[in-house]
Amino acid sequence: VNGLSDSEIERIAYHNDLEALLIVYKNSNIDIVTESAVYNLSDLKREQISSDKTVYNIRFYENYAFLSCGFGIVVLDLDRIEFKDTYFIADNASFVRVYDLTFDNNLIYAATDEGLSYSPFDFQIMSDYRNWNPVSDLPGHENIHNLIYSFSGRIFVNQIDPVTEGDTLYEFRNGTWQISDLY
């Protein structure tokens, strides 16, 4: 408890290989807790953005933490304890709420409030919004997608019906999107 930089924890995630705990507070302040120290990254908290700065989820890829944010995606370099990049993935590099993301077969997928998008997983390519494409073969592809996960060669994504606000779990398996039978 001693040494944390803020209160009201919003998200927390643990990187097993690096033995690092990532704490995101309600005000978007970030702590990285290791065995030897607590590092504070307050840039996101202090950034003047006219959009939602909420961190909705945290995913790790190698030594990077990908933060799904109310305006796009923020990447933290956990080796260097610094912000690596920010991706504005909507048309014309505008803000879009990213709820979650996952990685699969050299692609990164983002579940957003404007649908599901993907890009080749390459730091240079992902930084250009024109390389983010909608997943248009998914039924209801423009609806809100708030969760996504890649597991055992399949991708699962939750879609929210705009009328009923009910959830539908879709699964990408054998090259097609279908309603998942995991209910």
Coordinates of C-alpha atoms in Angstrom, one line a residue, residues 61 102-109 118-121 150 152-155 172:
Y61 CA 1.9 -8.2 -25.7
T102 CA -6.7 -8.7 -28.7
F103 CA -4.0 -10.1 -30.9
D104 CA -4.3 -13.0 -33.4
N105 CA -2.2 -14.2 -36.3
N106 CA -0.1 -11.0 -36.7
L107 CA -3.3 -8.8 -36.4
I108 CA -4.6 -6.6 -33.6
Y109 CA -8.3 -6.3 -33.2
Y118 CA -8.3 -4.6 -37.1
S119 CA -4.8 -3.7 -38.3
P120 CA -1.7 -5.6 -39.1
F121 CA 0.3 -5.8 -35.9
S150 CA -8.4 -14.6 -28.8
S152 CA -7.2 -21.5 -29.1
G153 CA -7.2 -20.2 -32.7
R154 CA -10.6 -18.6 -32.3
I155 CA -11.7 -15.0 -31.6
F172 CA -14.6 -16.2 -35.6

